Amino acid sequence: MSAEAADPGAPLRRRSRPRIDLRRLGRVALRGPVSRDRLPDAISHVAEAHRAHHPDADLTILRRAYVLAESSHRGQMRKSGEPYITHPLAVTLILAELGAETTTLTASLLHDTVEDTEVTLDQVKEQFGDEVCYLVDGVTKLEKVDYGAAAEPETFRKMLVATGNDVRVMSIKLADRLHNMRTLGVMRPEKQARIAKVTRDVLIPLAERLGVQALKTELEDLVFAILHPEEYEETRALIAAATGPDDPLETIADNVTHTLRDAGISAEVLIRPRHFVSVHRVRRKRGELRGTDFGRLLVLVGEDADCYAVLGELHTCFTPVISEFKDFIAAPKFNLYQSLHTAVVGPEGAVAEVLIRTHRMHKVAEAGVVALGNPYAQDPAAAPQSEPSDERADPTRPGWLSRLLDWQESATDPDTFWTTLRDDLAQDREITVFRTDGGTLGLPAGASCVDAAYAQYGDLAHTAIGARVNGRLATLSTVLSDGDTVQPLLAQDTASGPSPDWLDHARTPAARIAITGWFSDHPDEAKPDLETADATGPGTRGEPAAATEREAPARSRSGPRPTGVVVDDPNAQVRLAGCCTPVPPDELTGFVVRGGAVTVHRRECPAVAAMQEIGRAPVVARWADGEGRESDAGCRVTLVAESFGRPRLLADLTEAIATADAAIVSATVEPPSEQRVRHTYTLRLPDAAGLPGLMRAMRDVAGVYDVSRAQHPAPAG
């Protein structure tokens, strides 16, 4: 199957298999099965395509599957007037040309038998085994999915659960949809539009995610023709007008071929025409199309190292367009795609885009997971499993699909699941970031350190306090770029939770669902923050917002707790101010805030003077036991560390804090300024007596030149 323009009249610039005449196949199929010693004529083309990818394939099972499918569908007709058997034959041919293995092709021939005939799953299992039965059952469940708008949320959840356990099920479904789209012309226009919209919104993004570009591109063109017929016709006319003997890509391709031959690099140089939607996108981006915009050069080599050798020769002998260079070999895309992308300037200033890949990379680029064979084939050298398991671990499953299956279990609300799925599939670009242990994380473009933390640590990311990006300290809201190295930093206080602000920075379904779920399980955790915002907002009883908003960290997440502080009103709720985090034996002063609670500050805190200037009456406050000791709950303190920037600084500081038996409640790291970094930690100590030792330990960290208690300045005026 060609991955190029879907128009059967569009010229191809490479050899391709002619499209099979399905009406002729229908007549052949009506003759019934043939003798057992030879392959039926109706599937000889499938066998030919299959043997091209798998020379040693056993075709006996295909013959038996065809005989069962033909006999069970006999008498059934498609709306186009063809015998129904032509549909499973066409679907199987699509998969065979993509390189699918024999089990997938067998299931493809049988994929409608259980749904539309008297054949049962037990019969399929008895005649063809567990794997074929599993695939047929999965496709049958998909056929029952109602694509109507009202049914979308829950039915698509079921669809993903059914197919996610074996990507071959989705491969068969995509090939099935492609053949149905090819023959959609017999249906009413409104039904064509409905099917095309579902194909556009869900199935095409899934094809992209599975890396099956050959299916994706033709589906795009077919949807384009149905939903945007005028633009489709304009694009078709442009492609037809550009077809001629004077193709600038031909000249550049010849130059590239001679250049690589002279360099001793064995390579095949092809011209790869753009499909209709690709041409349309280029036209919208650039306005007026150039002669080289209707295709790209494809260079195929034998080994990975040859790809970089080709790149070196092209950049040496031609003028490269550096901004167009992308290396998807060192960092493959989320859908298994690998290639080097570049662009070079040819004769007379013509710019040609060039794709460089090995033959295997090209196969995977075209067919995605279909080209990777049977993921469950047993390795003869591997030890057999002691116990069978219903869980099917698919080694070819892309990481995004595993993540999707994980978060769909967490999204208990179907509407939330559907909205999140649509948003996730709408992400047409992913980035790859590197972990410090050498692993990688695939994230959508625009993802932040919050997303990286949840992608790497799951629910443990609730305790995240910051991150290191490319060796530099960064806030959790930092947006990541392709190729960044990220190291999320977690607090030792496992009881802490996320901040509501994280939802503003989370882009991945996993992060958003985990954060939302945490607050659903802890409904009281966000209340102190909301109370503070209400009590301390600008204009509220004249209280300075900048000073009182800093009280929030001491009250958030944990709710009311023992403070070890006594005030004149024994029934008042007492809170320690986050701006100065008093600890024994600090001298104290309190102020009543909205709701009758008393916020207690260190006497020298700038907020105290600001409160008195606006006429707020102080409240007498003292430590409970009179000896400067807090209760068994321990004490909180906010420390500010001033340091010079260096590698592993944050790691060394957090290690010093942990050694002093202190727990990090929250932390912020300001962007470096003139190689200096300012860290602010809110810590919980078991005893205030350990504070001096903690501050000494932090000062002893290399690069730290000062550690002090927090003294947030009061606002002017």
PDB file of N, CA, C and O in Angstrom, residues 268-300:
ATOM      1  N   GLU A 268      20.234   4.491  -1.338  1.00  0.00           N
ATOM      2  CA  GLU A 268      19.172   4.595  -2.330  1.00  0.00           C
ATOM      3  C   GLU A 268      18.487   5.938  -2.140  1.00  0.00           C
ATOM      4  O   GLU A 268      18.027   6.262  -1.029  1.00  0.00           O
ATOM      5  N   VAL A 269      18.420   6.738  -3.189  1.00  0.00           N
ATOM      6  CA  VAL A 269      17.829   8.073  -3.116  1.00  0.00           C
ATOM      7  C   VAL A 269      16.513   8.065  -3.878  1.00  0.00           C
ATOM      8  O   VAL A 269      16.484   7.770  -5.078  1.00  0.00           O
ATOM      9  N   LEU A 270      15.433   8.366  -3.181  1.00  0.00           N
ATOM     10  CA  LEU A 270      14.099   8.357  -3.771  1.00  0.00           C
ATOM     11  C   LEU A 270      13.452   9.724  -3.622  1.00  0.00           C
ATOM     12  O   LEU A 270      13.786  10.487  -2.705  1.00  0.00           O
ATOM     13  N   ILE A 271      12.524  10.024  -4.503  1.00  0.00           N
ATOM     14  CA  ILE A 271      11.690  11.209  -4.351  1.00  0.00           C
ATOM     15  C   ILE A 271      10.369  10.756  -3.751  1.00  0.00           C
ATOM     16  O   ILE A 271       9.685   9.892  -4.295  1.00  0.00           O
ATOM     17  N   ARG A 272      10.032  11.343  -2.640  1.00  0.00           N
ATOM     18  CA  ARG A 272       8.843  10.934  -1.896  1.00  0.00           C
ATOM     19  C   ARG A 272       7.794  12.040  -1.993  1.00  0.00           C
ATOM     20  O   ARG A 272       7.902  13.067  -1.323  1.00  0.00           O
ATOM     21  N   PRO A 273       6.783  11.865  -2.845  1.00  0.00           N
ATOM     22  CA  PRO A 273       5.764  12.922  -2.983  1.00  0.00           C
ATOM     23  C   PRO A 273       5.006  13.140  -1.677  1.00  0.00           C
ATOM     24  O   PRO A 273       4.756  12.204  -0.914  1.00  0.00           O
ATOM     25  N   ARG A 274       4.657  14.367  -1.428  1.00  0.00           N
ATOM     26  CA  ARG A 274       3.797  14.675  -0.278  1.00  0.00           C
ATOM     27  C   ARG A 274       2.358  14.261  -0.603  1.00  0.00           C
ATOM     28  O   ARG A 274       1.918  14.364  -1.746  1.00  0.00           O
ATOM     29  N   HIS A 275       1.642  13.829   0.408  1.00  0.00           N
ATOM     30  CA  HIS A 275       0.231  13.531   0.187  1.00  0.00           C
ATOM     31  C   HIS A 275      -0.563  14.841   0.249  1.00  0.00           C
ATOM     32  O   HIS A 275      -0.035  15.908   0.577  1.00  0.00           O
ATOM     33  N   PHE A 276      -1.846  14.776  -0.055  1.00  0.00           N
ATOM     34  CA  PHE A 276      -2.644  15.990  -0.263  1.00  0.00           C
ATOM     35  C   PHE A 276      -2.654  16.889   0.962  1.00  0.00           C
ATOM     36  O   PHE A 276      -2.494  18.116   0.856  1.00  0.00           O
ATOM     37  N   VAL A 277      -2.905  16.313   2.136  1.00  0.00           N
ATOM     38  CA  VAL A 277      -2.993  17.134   3.346  1.00  0.00           C
ATOM     39  C   VAL A 277      -1.650  17.797   3.641  1.00  0.00           C
ATOM     40  O   VAL A 277      -1.598  18.950   4.073  1.00  0.00           O
ATOM     41  N   SER A 278      -0.559  17.097   3.380  1.00  0.00           N
ATOM     42  CA  SER A 278       0.768  17.676   3.602  1.00  0.00           C
ATOM     43  C   SER A 278       0.999  18.874   2.692  1.00  0.00           C
ATOM     44  O   SER A 278       1.503  19.923   3.126  1.00  0.00           O
ATOM     45  N   VAL A 279       0.625  18.753   1.421  1.00  0.00           N
ATOM     46  CA  VAL A 279       0.759  19.883   0.493  1.00  0.00           C
ATOM     47  C   VAL A 279      -0.109  21.048   0.951  1.00  0.00           C
ATOM     48  O   VAL A 279       0.304  22.212   0.923  1.00  0.00           O
ATOM     49  N   HIS A 280      -1.319  20.740   1.398  1.00  0.00           N
ATOM     50  CA  HIS A 280      -2.233  21.785   1.869  1.00  0.00           C
ATOM     51  C   HIS A 280      -1.644  22.527   3.071  1.00  0.00           C
ATOM     52  O   HIS A 280      -1.741  23.764   3.158  1.00  0.00           O
ATOM     53  N   ARG A 281      -1.027  21.794   3.988  1.00  0.00           N
ATOM     54  CA  ARG A 281      -0.428  22.433   5.165  1.00  0.00           C
ATOM     55  C   ARG A 281       0.744  23.326   4.781  1.00  0.00           C
ATOM     56  O   ARG A 281       0.901  24.423   5.324  1.00  0.00           O
ATOM     57  N   VAL A 282       1.583  22.848   3.857  1.00  0.00           N
ATOM     58  CA  VAL A 282       2.715  23.658   3.412  1.00  0.00           C
ATOM     59  C   VAL A 282       2.209  24.928   2.738  1.00  0.00           C
ATOM     60  O   VAL A 282       2.760  26.019   2.940  1.00  0.00           O
ATOM     61  N   ARG A 283       1.150  24.787   1.974  1.00  0.00           N
ATOM     62  CA  ARG A 283       0.596  25.965   1.289  1.00  0.00           C
ATOM     63  C   ARG A 283       0.069  26.984   2.291  1.00  0.00           C
ATOM     64  O   ARG A 283       0.268  28.196   2.140  1.00  0.00           O
ATOM     65  N   ARG A 284      -0.621  26.524   3.314  1.00  0.00           N
ATOM     66  CA  ARG A 284      -1.135  27.450   4.328  1.00  0.00           C
ATOM     67  C   ARG A 284      -0.005  28.111   5.098  1.00  0.00           C
ATOM     68  O   ARG A 284      -0.109  29.268   5.508  1.00  0.00           O
ATOM     69  N   LYS A 285       1.096  27.386   5.282  1.00  0.00           N
ATOM     70  CA  LYS A 285       2.221  27.926   6.034  1.00  0.00           C
ATOM     71  C   LYS A 285       3.018  28.942   5.222  1.00  0.00           C
ATOM     72  O   LYS A 285       3.430  29.987   5.740  1.00  0.00           O
ATOM     73  N   ARG A 286       3.234  28.659   3.934  1.00  0.00           N
ATOM     74  CA  ARG A 286       4.126  29.487   3.124  1.00  0.00           C
ATOM     75  C   ARG A 286       3.408  30.393   2.127  1.00  0.00           C
ATOM     76  O   ARG A 286       4.025  31.276   1.550  1.00  0.00           O
ATOM     77  N   GLY A 287       2.134  30.135   1.923  1.00  0.00           N
ATOM     78  CA  GLY A 287       1.409  30.963   0.968  1.00  0.00           C
ATOM     79  C   GLY A 287       1.575  30.442  -0.448  1.00  0.00           C
ATOM     80  O   GLY A 287       0.717  29.733  -0.962  1.00  0.00           O
ATOM     81  N   GLU A 288       2.687  30.767  -1.071  1.00  0.00           N
ATOM     82  CA  GLU A 288       2.947  30.325  -2.440  1.00  0.00           C
ATOM     83  C   GLU A 288       3.902  29.136  -2.427  1.00  0.00           C
ATOM     84  O   GLU A 288       4.958  29.188  -1.785  1.00  0.00           O
ATOM     85  N   LEU A 289       3.530  28.078  -3.114  1.00  0.00           N
ATOM     86  CA  LEU A 289       4.328  26.863  -3.110  1.00  0.00           C
ATOM     87  C   LEU A 289       5.491  26.967  -4.081  1.00  0.00           C
ATOM     88  O   LEU A 289       5.374  27.536  -5.172  1.00  0.00           O
ATOM     89  N   ARG A 290       6.635  26.380  -3.676  1.00  0.00           N
ATOM     90  CA  ARG A 290       7.794  26.274  -4.557  1.00  0.00           C
ATOM     91  C   ARG A 290       7.767  24.907  -5.246  1.00  0.00           C
ATOM     92  O   ARG A 290       7.059  23.997  -4.817  1.00  0.00           O
ATOM     93  N   GLY A 291       8.578  24.771  -6.255  1.00  0.00           N
ATOM     94  CA  GLY A 291       8.596  23.513  -6.995  1.00  0.00           C
ATOM     95  C   GLY A 291       9.033  22.327  -6.160  1.00  0.00           C
ATOM     96  O   GLY A 291       8.635  21.186  -6.424  1.00  0.00           O
ATOM     97  N   THR A 292       9.856  22.593  -5.138  1.00  0.00           N
ATOM     98  CA  THR A 292      10.341  21.494  -4.291  1.00  0.00           C
ATOM     99  C   THR A 292       9.416  21.200  -3.117  1.00  0.00           C
ATOM    100  O   THR A 292       9.720  20.322  -2.302  1.00  0.00           O
ATOM    101  N   ASP A 293       8.301  21.940  -2.999  1.00  0.00           N
ATOM    102  CA  ASP A 293       7.400  21.740  -1.862  1.00  0.00           C
ATOM    103  C   ASP A 293       6.442  20.575  -2.057  1.00  0.00           C
ATOM    104  O   ASP A 293       5.690  20.241  -1.141  1.00  0.00           O
ATOM    105  N   PHE A 294       6.456  19.965  -3.231  1.00  0.00           N
ATOM    106  CA  PHE A 294       5.520  18.876  -3.501  1.00  0.00           C
ATOM    107  C   PHE A 294       6.101  17.506  -3.156  1.00  0.00           C
ATOM    108  O   PHE A 294       5.456  16.483  -3.379  1.00  0.00           O
ATOM    109  N   GLY A 295       7.301  17.479  -2.629  1.00  0.00           N
ATOM    110  CA  GLY A 295       7.911  16.200  -2.263  1.00  0.00           C
ATOM    111  C   GLY A 295       9.138  16.413  -1.409  1.00  0.00           C
ATOM    112  O   GLY A 295       9.568  17.554  -1.145  1.00  0.00           O
ATOM    113  N   ARG A 296       9.712  15.321  -0.964  1.00  0.00           N
ATOM    114  CA  ARG A 296      10.946  15.341  -0.187  1.00  0.00           C
ATOM    115  C   ARG A 296      11.853  14.230  -0.687  1.00  0.00           C
ATOM    116  O   ARG A 296      11.381  13.256  -1.283  1.00  0.00           O
ATOM    117  N   LEU A 297      13.134  14.384  -0.443  1.00  0.00           N
ATOM    118  CA  LEU A 297      14.075  13.323  -0.785  1.00  0.00           C
ATOM    119  C   LEU A 297      14.153  12.334   0.370  1.00  0.00           C
ATOM    120  O   LEU A 297      14.199  12.731   1.537  1.00  0.00           O
ATOM    121  N   LEU A 298      14.176  11.059   0.026  1.00  0.00           N
ATOM    122  CA  LEU A 298      14.313   9.999   1.009  1.00  0.00           C
ATOM    123  C   LEU A 298      15.587   9.224   0.695  1.00  0.00           C
ATOM    124  O   LEU A 298      15.726   8.676  -0.405  1.00  0.00           O
ATOM    125  N   VAL A 299      16.528   9.196   1.646  1.00  0.00           N
ATOM    126  CA  VAL A 299      17.791   8.479   1.473  1.00  0.00           C
ATOM    127  C   VAL A 299      17.779   7.271   2.398  1.00  0.00           C
ATOM    128  O   VAL A 299      17.676   7.420   3.625  1.00  0.00           O
ATOM    129  N   LEU A 300      17.862   6.077   1.815  1.00  0.00           N
ATOM    130  CA  LEU A 300      17.836   4.834   2.584  1.00  0.00           C
ATOM    131  C   LEU A 300      19.220   4.198   2.572  1.00  0.00           C
ATOM    132  O   LEU A 300      19.848   4.058   1.518  1.00  0.00           O
TER     133      LEU A 300
END
